[in-house]
mmCIF file of C-alpha atoms in Angstrom:
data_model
loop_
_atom_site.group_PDB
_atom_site.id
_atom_site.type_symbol
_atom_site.label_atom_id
_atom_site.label_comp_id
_atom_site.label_asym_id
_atom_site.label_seq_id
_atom_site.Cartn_x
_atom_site.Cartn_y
_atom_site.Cartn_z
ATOM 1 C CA UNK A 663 -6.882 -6.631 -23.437
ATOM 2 C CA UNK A 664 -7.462 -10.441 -21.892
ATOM 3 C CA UNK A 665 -7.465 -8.821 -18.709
ATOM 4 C CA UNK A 666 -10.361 -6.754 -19.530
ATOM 5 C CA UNK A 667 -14.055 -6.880 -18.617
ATOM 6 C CA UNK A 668 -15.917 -9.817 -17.506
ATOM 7 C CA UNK A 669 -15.444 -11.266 -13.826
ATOM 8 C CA UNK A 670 -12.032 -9.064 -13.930
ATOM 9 C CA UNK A 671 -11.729 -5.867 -11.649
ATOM 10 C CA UNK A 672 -10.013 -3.776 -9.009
ATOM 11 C CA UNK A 673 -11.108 -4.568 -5.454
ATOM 12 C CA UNK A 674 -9.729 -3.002 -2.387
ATOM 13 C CA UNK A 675 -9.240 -4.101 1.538
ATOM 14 C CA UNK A 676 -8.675 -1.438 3.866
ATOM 15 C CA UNK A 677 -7.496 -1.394 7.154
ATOM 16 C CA UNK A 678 -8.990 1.168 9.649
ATOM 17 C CA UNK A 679 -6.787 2.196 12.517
ATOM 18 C CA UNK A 680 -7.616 3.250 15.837
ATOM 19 C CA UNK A 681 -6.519 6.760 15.763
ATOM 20 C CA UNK A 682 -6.503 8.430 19.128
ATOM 21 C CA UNK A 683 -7.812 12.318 18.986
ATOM 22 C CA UNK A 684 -4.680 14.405 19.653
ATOM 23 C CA UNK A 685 -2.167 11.876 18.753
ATOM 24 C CA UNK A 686 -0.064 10.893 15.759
ATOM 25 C CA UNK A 687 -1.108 8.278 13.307
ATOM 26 C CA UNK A 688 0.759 4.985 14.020
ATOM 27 C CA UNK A 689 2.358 4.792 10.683
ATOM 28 C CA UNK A 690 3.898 1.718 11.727
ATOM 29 C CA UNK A 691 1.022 -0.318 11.067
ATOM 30 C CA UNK A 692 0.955 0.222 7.682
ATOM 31 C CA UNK A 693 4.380 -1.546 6.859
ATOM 32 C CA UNK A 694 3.374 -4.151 9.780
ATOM 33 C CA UNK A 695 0.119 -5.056 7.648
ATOM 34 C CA UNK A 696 1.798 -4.572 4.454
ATOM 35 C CA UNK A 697 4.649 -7.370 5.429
ATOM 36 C CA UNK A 698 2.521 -9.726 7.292
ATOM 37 C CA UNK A 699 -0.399 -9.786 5.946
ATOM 38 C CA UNK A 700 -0.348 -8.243 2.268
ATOM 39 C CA UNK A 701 3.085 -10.224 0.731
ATOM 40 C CA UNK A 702 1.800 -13.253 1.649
ATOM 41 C CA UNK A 703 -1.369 -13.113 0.000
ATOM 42 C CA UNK A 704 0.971 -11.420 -3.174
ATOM 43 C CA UNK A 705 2.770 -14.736 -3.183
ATOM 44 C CA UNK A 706 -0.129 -16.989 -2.700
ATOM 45 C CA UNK A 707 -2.040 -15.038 -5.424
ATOM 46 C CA UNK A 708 0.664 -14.167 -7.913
ATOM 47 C CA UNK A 709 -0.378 -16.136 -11.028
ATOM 48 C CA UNK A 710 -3.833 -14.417 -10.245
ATOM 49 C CA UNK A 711 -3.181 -10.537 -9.560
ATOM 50 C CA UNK A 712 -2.498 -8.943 -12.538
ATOM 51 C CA UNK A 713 -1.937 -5.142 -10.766
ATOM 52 C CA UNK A 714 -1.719 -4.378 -7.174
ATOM 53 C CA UNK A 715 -0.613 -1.444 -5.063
ATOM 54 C CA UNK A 716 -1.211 -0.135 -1.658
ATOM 55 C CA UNK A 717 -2.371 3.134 -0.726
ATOM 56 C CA UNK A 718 -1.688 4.761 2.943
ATOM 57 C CA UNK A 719 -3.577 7.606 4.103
ATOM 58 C CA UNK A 720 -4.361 9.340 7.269
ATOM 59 C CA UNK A 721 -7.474 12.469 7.901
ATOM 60 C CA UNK A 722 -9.403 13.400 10.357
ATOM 61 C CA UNK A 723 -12.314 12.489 8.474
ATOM 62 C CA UNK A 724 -14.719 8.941 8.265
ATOM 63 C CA UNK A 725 -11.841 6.597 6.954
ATOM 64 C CA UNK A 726 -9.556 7.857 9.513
ATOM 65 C CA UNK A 727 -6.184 5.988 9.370
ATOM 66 C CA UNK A 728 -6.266 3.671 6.592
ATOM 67 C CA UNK A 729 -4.153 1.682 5.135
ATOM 68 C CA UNK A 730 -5.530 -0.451 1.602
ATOM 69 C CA UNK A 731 -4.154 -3.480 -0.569
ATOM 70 C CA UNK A 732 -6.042 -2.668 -4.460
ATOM 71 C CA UNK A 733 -5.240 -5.127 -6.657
ATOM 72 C CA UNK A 734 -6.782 -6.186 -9.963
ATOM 73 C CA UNK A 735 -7.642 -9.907 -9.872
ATOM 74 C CA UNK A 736 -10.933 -11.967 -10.959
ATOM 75 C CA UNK A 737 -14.316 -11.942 -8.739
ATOM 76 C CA UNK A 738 -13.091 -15.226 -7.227
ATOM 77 C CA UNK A 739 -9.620 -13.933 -6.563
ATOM 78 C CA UNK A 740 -10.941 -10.980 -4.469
ATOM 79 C CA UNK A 741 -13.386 -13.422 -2.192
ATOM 80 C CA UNK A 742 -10.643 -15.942 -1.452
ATOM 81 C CA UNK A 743 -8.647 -12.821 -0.272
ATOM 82 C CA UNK A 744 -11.243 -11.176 1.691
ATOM 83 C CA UNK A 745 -11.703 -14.337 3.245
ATOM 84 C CA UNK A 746 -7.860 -15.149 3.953
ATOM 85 C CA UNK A 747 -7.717 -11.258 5.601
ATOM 86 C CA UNK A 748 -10.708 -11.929 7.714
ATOM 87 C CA UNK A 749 -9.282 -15.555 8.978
ATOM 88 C CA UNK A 750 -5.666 -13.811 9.207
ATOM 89 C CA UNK A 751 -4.838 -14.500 13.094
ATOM 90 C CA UNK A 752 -2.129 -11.521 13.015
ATOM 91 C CA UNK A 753 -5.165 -9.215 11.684
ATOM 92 C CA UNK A 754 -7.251 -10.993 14.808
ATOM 93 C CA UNK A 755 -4.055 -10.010 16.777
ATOM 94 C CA UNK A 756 -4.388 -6.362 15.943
ATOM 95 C CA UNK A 757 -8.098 -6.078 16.284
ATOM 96 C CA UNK A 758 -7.386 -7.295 19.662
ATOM 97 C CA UNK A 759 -4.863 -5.101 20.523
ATOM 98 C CA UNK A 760 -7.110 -1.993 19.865
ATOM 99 C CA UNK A 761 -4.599 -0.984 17.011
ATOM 100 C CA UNK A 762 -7.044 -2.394 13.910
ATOM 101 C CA UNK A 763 -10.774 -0.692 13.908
ATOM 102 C CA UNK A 764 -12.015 -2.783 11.374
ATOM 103 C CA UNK A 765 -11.243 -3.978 8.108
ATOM 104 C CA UNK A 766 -13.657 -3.240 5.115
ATOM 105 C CA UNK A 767 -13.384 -5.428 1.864
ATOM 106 C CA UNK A 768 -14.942 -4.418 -1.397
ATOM 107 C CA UNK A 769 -18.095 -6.740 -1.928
ATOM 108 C CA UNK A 770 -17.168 -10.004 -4.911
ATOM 109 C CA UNK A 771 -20.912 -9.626 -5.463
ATOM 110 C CA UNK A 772 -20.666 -5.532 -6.815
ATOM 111 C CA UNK A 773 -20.124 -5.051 -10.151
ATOM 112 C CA UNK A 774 -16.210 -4.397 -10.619
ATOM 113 C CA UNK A 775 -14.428 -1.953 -11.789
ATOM 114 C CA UNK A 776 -13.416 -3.442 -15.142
ATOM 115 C CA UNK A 777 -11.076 -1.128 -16.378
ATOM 116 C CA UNK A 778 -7.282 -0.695 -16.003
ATOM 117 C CA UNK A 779 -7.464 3.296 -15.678
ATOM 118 C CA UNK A 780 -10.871 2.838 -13.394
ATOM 119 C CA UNK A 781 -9.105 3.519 -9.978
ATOM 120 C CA UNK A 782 -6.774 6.262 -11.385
ATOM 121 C CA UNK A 783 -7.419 10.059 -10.360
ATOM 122 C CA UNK A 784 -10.294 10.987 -13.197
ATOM 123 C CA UNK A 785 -8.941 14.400 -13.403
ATOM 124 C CA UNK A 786 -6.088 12.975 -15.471
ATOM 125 C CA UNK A 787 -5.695 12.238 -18.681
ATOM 126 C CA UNK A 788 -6.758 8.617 -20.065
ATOM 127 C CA UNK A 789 -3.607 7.358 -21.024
ATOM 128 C CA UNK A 790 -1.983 8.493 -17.754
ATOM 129 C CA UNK A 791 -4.642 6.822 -15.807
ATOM 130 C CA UNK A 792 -4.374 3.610 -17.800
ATOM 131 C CA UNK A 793 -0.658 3.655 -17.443
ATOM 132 C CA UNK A 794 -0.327 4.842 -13.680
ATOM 133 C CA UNK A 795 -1.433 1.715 -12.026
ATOM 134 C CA UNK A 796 2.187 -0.310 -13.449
ATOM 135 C CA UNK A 797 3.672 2.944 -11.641
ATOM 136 C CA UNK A 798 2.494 2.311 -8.104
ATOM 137 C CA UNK A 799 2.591 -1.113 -8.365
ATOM 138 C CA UNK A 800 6.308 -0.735 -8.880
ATOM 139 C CA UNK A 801 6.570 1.611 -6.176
ATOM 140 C CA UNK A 802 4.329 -0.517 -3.640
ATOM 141 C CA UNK A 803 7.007 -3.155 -4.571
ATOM 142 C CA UNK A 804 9.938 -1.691 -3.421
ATOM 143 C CA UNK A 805 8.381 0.200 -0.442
ATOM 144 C CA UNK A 806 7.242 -3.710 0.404
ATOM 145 C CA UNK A 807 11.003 -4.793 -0.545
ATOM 146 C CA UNK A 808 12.614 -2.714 1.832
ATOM 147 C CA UNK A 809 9.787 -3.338 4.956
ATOM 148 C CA UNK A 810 11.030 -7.174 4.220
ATOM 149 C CA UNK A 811 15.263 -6.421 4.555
ATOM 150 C CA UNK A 812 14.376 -4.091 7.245
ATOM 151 C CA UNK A 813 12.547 -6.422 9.134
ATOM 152 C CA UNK A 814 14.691 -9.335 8.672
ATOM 153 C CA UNK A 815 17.743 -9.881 11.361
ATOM 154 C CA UNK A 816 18.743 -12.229 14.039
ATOM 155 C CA UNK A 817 16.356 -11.231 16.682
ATOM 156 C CA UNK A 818 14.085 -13.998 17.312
ATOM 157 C CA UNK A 819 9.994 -13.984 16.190
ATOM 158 C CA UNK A 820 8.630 -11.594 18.387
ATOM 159 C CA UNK A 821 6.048 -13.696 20.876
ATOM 160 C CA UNK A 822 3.452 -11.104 21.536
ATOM 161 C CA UNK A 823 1.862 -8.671 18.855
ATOM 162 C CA UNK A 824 3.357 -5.714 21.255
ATOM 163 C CA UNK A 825 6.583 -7.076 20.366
ATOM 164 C CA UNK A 826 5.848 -7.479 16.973
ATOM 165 C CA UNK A 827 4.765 -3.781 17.164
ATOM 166 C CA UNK A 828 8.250 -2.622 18.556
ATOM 167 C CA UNK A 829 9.721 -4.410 15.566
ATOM 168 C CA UNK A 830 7.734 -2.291 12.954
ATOM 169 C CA UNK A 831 8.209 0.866 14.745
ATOM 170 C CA UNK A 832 12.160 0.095 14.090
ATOM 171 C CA UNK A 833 11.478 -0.666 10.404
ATOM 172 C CA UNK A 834 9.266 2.327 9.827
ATOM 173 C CA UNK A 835 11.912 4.778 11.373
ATOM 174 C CA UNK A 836 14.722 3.212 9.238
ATOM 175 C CA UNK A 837 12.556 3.595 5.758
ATOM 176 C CA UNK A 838 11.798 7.201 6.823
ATOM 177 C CA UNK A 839 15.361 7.985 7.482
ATOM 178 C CA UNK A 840 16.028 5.844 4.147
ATOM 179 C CA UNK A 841 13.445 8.656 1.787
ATOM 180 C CA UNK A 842 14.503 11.589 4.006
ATOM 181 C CA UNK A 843 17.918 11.040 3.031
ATOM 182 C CA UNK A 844 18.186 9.238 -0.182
ATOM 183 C CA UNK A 845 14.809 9.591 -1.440
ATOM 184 C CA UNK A 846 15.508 12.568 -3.882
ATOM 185 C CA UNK A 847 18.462 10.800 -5.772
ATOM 186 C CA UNK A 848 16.899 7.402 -5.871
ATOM 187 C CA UNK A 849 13.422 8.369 -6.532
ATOM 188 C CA UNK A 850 13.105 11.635 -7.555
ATOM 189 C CA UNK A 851 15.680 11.884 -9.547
ATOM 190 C CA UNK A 852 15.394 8.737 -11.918
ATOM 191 C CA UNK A 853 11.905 9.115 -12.359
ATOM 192 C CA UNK A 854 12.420 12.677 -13.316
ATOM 193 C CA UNK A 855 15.407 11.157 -15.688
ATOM 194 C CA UNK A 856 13.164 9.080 -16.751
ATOM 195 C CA UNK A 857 11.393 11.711 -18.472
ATOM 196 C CA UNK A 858 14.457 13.497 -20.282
ATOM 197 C CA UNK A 859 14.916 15.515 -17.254
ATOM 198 C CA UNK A 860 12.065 17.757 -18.336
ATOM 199 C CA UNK A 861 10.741 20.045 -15.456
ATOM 200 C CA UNK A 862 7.795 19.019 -13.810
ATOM 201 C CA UNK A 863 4.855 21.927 -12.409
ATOM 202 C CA UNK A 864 4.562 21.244 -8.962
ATOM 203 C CA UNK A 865 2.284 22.743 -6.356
ATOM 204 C CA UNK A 866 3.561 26.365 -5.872
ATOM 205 C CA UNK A 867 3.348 26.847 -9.634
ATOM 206 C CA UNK A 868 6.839 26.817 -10.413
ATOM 207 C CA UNK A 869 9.136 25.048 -12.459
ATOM 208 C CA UNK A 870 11.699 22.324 -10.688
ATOM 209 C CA UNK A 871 14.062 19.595 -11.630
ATOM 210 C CA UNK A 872 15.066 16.830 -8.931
#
C-alpha cells in the first residue's frame, strides 16, 4: 500500500531499432541494451524501483523493434533515468551506428500510472494483474542474470561498438540454445509445479502439462 498513489507510477523507456524491410530483427540488441545500459541504472536505482521488467517485441507495425525497461519508481526516479538513458554514451554509440532509431521515454510530467496491476493485460483478472508484475520482474531478472555470465570471459572490452555487437550476438545465441534446450524443465516445468501441476489451456484449446 505505501507504494501506492501519489508521485508513484510505472514509466517505460523504449528502444526503437532500425529494422531493415526483409531482414530479421537483431535480437541481439535487446540483451546488449538490457546489460549495458538497463543493470546499471537497476543498481544505481535499487533502493528506488520498487518493480521493474523488460518487455521485447518485434512487428511490422509503428513501434517496430522495440525493446522497453518498465519499472515502477517515483516521478523523480523516472526523470533522473530518462535523463541517464539519453546521456548514456553506449546508447549515443548505437544511435550512431544506425542500430538504435530512437529512444522514447514516458513523460515525468503525465499523470502516472499509480497502480500495481495498471500495466498488466486488462483482459485478466484483478488479482492476476496485481500479482503478475513480481512474475516478470523475476523473469527479467534471470534473463538479465544469464546476459551478465554469458557475457563475462577473458576476452578483453571490446574497443568499437561493432565489436561490442559481435559480443552480444555470441550471448544471444548461447541464451537461445540455453531455452531451446533446457527451457521446458527449468521454466516450464517449475512454474507449472508451482501450481500443483494443474493443466494449463493453452492456445489450441487443449489441455497440457510441461
Amino acid at each position: 500500500g505505501g507504494v501506492l498513489g501519489g508521485d508513484n507510477g510505472w514509466w517505460a523507456v523504449r528502444f526503437r531499432m532500425d529494422w531493415p524491410n526483409d531482414d530479421a530483427p537483431r535480437w541481439h540488441m535487446d540483451p546488449l541494451l538490457a546489460h549495458r545500459v538497463a543493470l546499471p541504472l537497476l543498481k544505481r536505482y535499487r533502493d528506488e524501483i520498487f518493480l521493474w521488467r523488460f518487455h521485447r517485441r518485434a512487428a511490422r507495425d509503428g513501434a517496430g523493434h522495440q525493446f522497453s525497461l518498465i519499472f515502477y519508481a517515483a516521478r523523480n526516479t523516472a526523470r533522473r533515468i530518462n535523463a541517464d538513458v539519453l546521456g548514456n554514451p553506449l546508447v549515443e554509440q548505437a544511435r550512431a551506428s544506425g542500430r538504435l532509431a530512437e529512444v522514447v521515454c514516458d513523460d515525468p510530467a503525465a499523470l502516472p500510472k499509480p497502480d500495481i496491476g495498471d500495466t498488466s493485460d486488462p483482459a485478466w483478472s484483478p488479482p492476476l494483474r496485481d500479482a503478475w508484475p513480481h512474475f516478470l520482474m523475476g523473469a527479467s531478472r534471470t534473463w538479465l542474470e544469464l546476459i551478465a555470465v554469458l557475457a563475462a570471459g577473458d576476452e578483453p572490452e571490446p574497443a568499437t561498438f561493432h565489436e561490442t555487437e559481435q559480443r552480444y550476438q555470441r550471448v544471444n545465441a548461447a541464451i537461445t540454445a540455453i531455452w531451446q534446450r533446457e527451457g521446458r524443465h527449468a521454466f516450464l516445468h517449475h512454474l507449472n509445479a508451482l501450481f500443483g501441476y494443474e493443466p494449463v489451456l493453452i492456445i489450441d484449446k487443449r489441455l497440457m502439462n510441461f
